[in-house]
Short mmCIF file of C-alpha atoms in Angstrom, two decimals:
data_model
loop_
_atom_site.label_atom_id
_atom_site.label_comp_id
_atom_site.label_asym_id
_atom_site.label_seq_id
_atom_site.Cartn_x
_atom_site.Cartn_y
_atom_site.Cartn_z
CA ASP A 316 44.51 126.79 132.83
CA ILE A 317 45.77 128.87 130.21
CA GLN A 318 44.29 132.47 130.07
CA MET A 319 43.56 134.12 126.78
CA THR A 320 43.62 138.25 126.42
CA GLN A 321 42.72 140.07 123.43
CA SER A 322 43.89 143.37 122.18
CA PRO A 323 41.95 146.09 122.56
CA ALA A 324 38.87 145.49 123.87
CA SER A 325 36.37 147.19 121.46
CA MET A 326 37.71 149.47 118.45
CA SER A 327 36.56 151.34 115.14
CA ALA A 328 37.68 151.90 111.68
CA SER A 329 36.74 152.66 108.24
CA VAL A 330 35.91 150.91 105.92
CA GLY A 331 39.40 150.14 103.87
CA ASP A 332 41.27 150.38 106.90
CA ARG A 333 44.13 147.46 107.79
CA VAL A 334 42.42 146.71 111.31
CA THR A 335 45.08 144.50 113.75
CA ILE A 336 43.72 142.17 116.45
CA THR A 337 46.48 140.92 118.70
CA CYS A 338 45.61 137.75 121.80
CA ARG A 339 48.61 136.94 124.39
CA ALA A 340 48.06 133.20 125.90
CA SER A 341 49.20 133.29 129.79
CA GLN A 342 51.35 129.95 128.69
CA THR A 343 52.51 128.58 125.58
CA ILE A 344 50.74 127.35 122.84
CA SER A 345 53.09 126.10 119.61
CA THR A 346 50.44 127.32 116.56
CA TYR A 347 47.04 125.97 118.63
CA LEU A 348 45.11 129.22 118.14
CA ASN A 349 41.94 129.75 116.49
CA TRP A 350 39.66 132.90 115.76
CA TYR A 351 36.41 133.54 115.26
CA GLN A 352 33.72 136.08 114.04
CA GLN A 353 30.01 136.75 115.61
CA LYS A 354 27.77 138.55 114.18
CA PRO A 355 25.18 139.73 116.09
CA GLY A 356 22.68 137.06 116.72
CA LYS A 357 24.34 134.43 115.00
CA ALA A 358 26.49 131.29 116.05
CA PRO A 359 30.80 132.34 115.98
CA GLN A 360 31.63 130.97 112.24
CA LEU A 361 35.62 130.15 112.19
CA LEU A 362 38.09 132.16 110.69
CA ILE A 363 41.60 131.15 110.75
CA TYR A 364 42.85 127.71 112.40
CA ALA A 365 46.24 126.77 113.93
CA ALA A 366 47.32 130.28 114.18
CA SER A 367 47.53 131.43 110.85
CA SER A 368 45.90 128.92 108.21
CA LEU A 369 42.48 130.39 106.39
CA GLN A 370 39.24 128.00 106.85
CA SER A 371 37.85 127.48 103.87
CA GLY A 372 35.71 130.26 102.18
CA VAL A 373 36.88 132.78 104.26
CA PRO A 374 38.27 135.38 102.28
CA SER A 375 41.48 136.08 101.75
CA ARG A 376 41.87 140.05 103.33
CA PHE A 377 41.51 137.95 106.49
CA SER A 378 44.86 136.66 107.61
CA GLY A 379 46.74 135.04 110.95
CA SER A 380 50.18 134.96 112.59
CA GLY A 381 52.09 134.29 115.92
CA SER A 382 53.64 131.20 117.76
CA GLY A 383 53.77 130.41 121.67
CA THR A 384 51.92 133.08 123.50
CA HIS A 385 51.47 135.79 120.82
CA PHE A 386 48.82 136.35 117.89
CA THR A 387 47.67 138.93 115.42
CA LEU A 388 44.40 138.28 113.44
CA THR A 389 44.68 140.87 110.83
CA ILE A 390 41.76 141.92 107.87
CA SER A 391 43.98 143.40 105.43
CA ARG A 392 41.29 146.21 104.18
CA LEU A 393 37.92 145.97 106.00
CA GLU A 394 34.36 145.62 104.22
CA ALA A 395 31.37 146.80 106.08
CA GLU A 396 30.34 143.09 106.85
CA ASP A 397 33.60 142.19 108.60
CA LEU A 398 32.40 144.57 111.39
CA ALA A 399 31.74 141.96 114.00
CA THR A 400 32.95 140.52 117.58
CA PHE A 401 36.25 138.58 117.27
CA TYR A 402 37.86 135.63 119.90
CA CYS A 403 40.63 134.23 119.62
CA GLN A 404 40.63 130.40 121.49
CA GLN A 405 43.49 127.74 122.32
CA SER A 406 43.38 124.59 121.54
CA TYR A 407 46.24 122.73 123.21
CA ARG A 408 44.80 122.02 126.41
CA THR A 409 41.49 121.49 127.54
CA PRO A 410 39.75 123.74 129.09
CA TYR A 411 39.88 125.34 125.13
CA THR A 412 39.77 128.63 126.62
CA PHE A 413 38.50 131.85 124.79
CA GLY A 414 39.47 135.45 124.74
CA GLN A 415 36.84 137.91 125.89
CA GLY A 416 36.21 139.47 122.67
CA THR A 417 37.25 142.25 120.25
CA LYS A 418 33.99 144.32 119.09
CA LEU A 419 35.05 145.93 115.67
CA ASP A 420 32.32 148.64 114.48
CA LEU A 421 32.61 151.66 112.38
CA LYS A 422 34.10 154.46 112.57
CA GLU B 1253 25.33 120.91 103.96
CA VAL B 1254 26.98 119.90 106.85
CA LEU B 1255 24.26 120.74 109.96
CA LEU B 1256 23.83 121.24 113.89
CA VAL B 1257 20.77 121.51 114.95
CA GLU B 1258 20.25 122.01 119.35
CA SER B 1259 17.51 121.58 121.26
CA GLY B 1260 16.07 121.02 124.54
CA GLY B 1261 16.97 124.84 125.45
CA ALA B 1262 13.85 126.01 128.34
CA VAL B 1263 13.20 127.70 131.95
CA VAL B 1264 13.92 125.88 134.61
CA HIS B 1265 14.24 126.35 138.23
CA PRO B 1266 17.80 126.77 140.22
CA GLY B 1267 18.64 122.98 141.18
CA GLY B 1268 16.95 121.32 138.60
CA SER B 1269 18.04 119.38 134.98
CA LEU B 1270 17.87 119.83 131.68
CA ARG B 1271 18.75 117.48 129.11
CA LEU B 1272 20.26 119.50 125.74
CA SER B 1273 20.62 117.57 122.02
CA CYS B 1274 22.67 118.39 119.48
CA ALA B 1275 21.67 116.52 115.97
CA ALA B 1276 24.01 116.50 113.40
CA SER B 1277 23.87 115.49 109.51
CA GLY B 1278 26.00 116.18 106.09
CA PHE B 1279 29.38 114.95 107.53
CA LYS B 1280 30.78 111.48 108.74
CA PHE B 1281 29.47 111.27 112.10
CA ASP B 1282 31.21 109.27 113.62
CA ASP B 1283 34.74 110.54 112.70
CA TYR B 1284 34.63 113.60 114.21
CA MET B 1285 34.84 115.08 118.12
CA ILE B 1286 31.60 117.57 119.36
CA HIS B 1287 32.17 119.97 121.77
CA TRP B 1288 29.53 122.70 123.88
CA VAL B 1289 30.26 125.84 124.16
CA ARG B 1290 27.83 128.72 125.81
CA GLN B 1291 27.19 132.19 125.70
CA ILE B 1292 26.34 134.65 128.09
CA PRO B 1293 23.82 137.15 126.73
CA GLY B 1294 26.49 139.79 126.03
CA LYS B 1295 29.04 138.13 127.08
CA GLY B 1296 31.73 136.20 125.62
CA LEU B 1297 32.23 132.66 124.74
CA GLU B 1298 32.85 129.72 127.26
CA TRP B 1299 33.84 125.91 126.10
CA VAL B 1300 31.83 123.76 128.63
CA ALA B 1301 32.89 120.13 127.14
CA LEU B 1302 33.92 118.01 124.79
CA ILE B 1303 33.40 114.11 123.63
CA SER B 1304 35.39 112.43 121.61
CA TRP B 1305 34.49 110.47 117.75
CA ASP B 1306 33.42 107.17 119.68
CA GLY B 1307 32.20 109.20 123.50
CA GLY B 1308 35.15 106.95 124.86
CA ASP B 1309 37.19 110.29 126.32
CA THR B 1310 34.54 113.42 127.60
CA GLN B 1311 36.14 116.48 129.13
CA TYR B 1312 35.42 119.60 131.12
CA ALA B 1313 35.29 123.00 132.64
CA ASP B 1314 35.88 123.61 135.98
CA SER B 1315 32.77 125.37 136.15
CA VAL B 1316 30.03 122.29 135.06
CA ARG B 1317 32.02 119.26 135.86
CA GLY B 1318 30.36 116.92 138.04
CA ARG B 1319 27.41 118.58 137.53
CA PHE B 1320 26.75 118.05 133.38
CA THR B 1321 27.53 114.84 131.71
CA ILE B 1322 28.36 115.12 127.65
CA SER B 1323 27.07 111.39 125.50
CA ARG B 1324 26.43 110.44 121.71
CA ASP B 1325 24.67 108.20 119.97
CA ASN B 1326 26.71 107.61 116.73
CA SER B 1327 23.92 105.38 115.68
CA LYS B 1328 21.61 108.48 116.01
CA ASN B 1329 24.11 110.79 114.69
CA ALA B 1330 23.44 113.24 118.35
CA VAL B 1331 25.41 114.28 121.21
CA GLN B 1332 23.31 115.22 124.50
CA VAL B 1333 24.06 117.17 127.24
CA GLU B 1334 22.94 116.41 130.63
CA MET B 1335 22.46 118.82 132.99
CA ASN B 1336 22.46 118.86 136.55
CA SER B 1337 22.09 121.21 139.89
CA LEU B 1338 21.85 123.68 137.58
CA LYS B 1339 22.46 127.53 138.98
CA THR B 1340 21.54 130.65 137.88
CA GLU B 1341 25.25 131.46 136.03
CA ASP B 1342 24.15 128.34 133.96
CA THR B 1343 21.82 130.46 131.91
CA ALA B 1344 23.32 130.95 128.56
CA VAL B 1345 23.13 130.35 124.64
CA TYR B 1346 24.55 127.30 124.57
CA TYR B 1347 25.97 125.74 121.09
CA CYS B 1348 27.48 122.70 119.68
CA ALA B 1349 30.22 122.38 117.30
CA LYS B 1350 32.03 120.28 115.11
CA GLU B 1351 35.95 119.99 115.66
CA GLY B 1352 37.58 120.45 112.12
CA ILE B 1353 41.18 119.20 111.09
CA GLY B 1354 42.97 121.99 112.03
CA GLY B 1355 44.47 121.48 115.48
CA SER B 1356 40.98 120.99 117.49
CA SER B 1357 39.20 124.03 115.91
CA LEU B 1358 35.22 124.44 115.27
CA ASP B 1359 34.61 124.42 111.96
CA VAL B 1360 30.73 124.31 111.79
CA TRP B 1361 28.62 125.45 114.85
CA GLY B 1362 24.64 125.35 115.35
CA LYS B 1363 22.74 128.14 115.76
CA GLY B 1364 22.07 127.45 119.57
CA THR B 1365 19.61 126.94 122.39
CA THR B 1366 18.80 128.90 125.08
CA VAL B 1367 19.10 127.99 128.41
CA THR B 1368 17.72 129.88 130.79
CA VAL B 1369 18.00 129.04 135.39
CA SER B 1370 15.60 131.42 137.28
CA SER B 1371 13.71 131.38 140.66
#
């Protein structure tokens, strides 16, 4: 199975900060990498698909980059409503494994 | 509006069985793969299974292969997962999700249904 490792596991940031979360795959997955945001008590929501494509309706302050084994999710200017747990997921090969999550809260 | 609604979650004893359902609306159901993803309370996401648009291809996580069976009825816009030989570690919120157009991402999720396996 392809292992996905996110860093950091948790972080604190202030409104207006630039935030970067990293995801690494245990083997190359081209750009078959997706990012999800999950708020407490809610289902995950797709933010970024195919490593860098913004899902419809997602604010443009979210962006994704990377290919192969190294990927990043960036929030250009953090807003309070962005606080959540973020997950990467590879969809290159089943089982479509997720990273362990990055919990983002307010500093 | 594109919607997925899960049902069937319950409390069941270890070794028991349960069937979860996912009802879809608002999109051309038989054009899309459907996935199940689960989440142990307070923990991360675990991909469980997928079924192709016509039901001809199914894939499972190692942790459930041989115990869970995913199926779909396109005439009813529904997907089911039959869960047998349940273990305490199957306790989780189970989500169904629709595969999107971009690289097998999951672009629409249901709100989830809770399965508790406990003696």
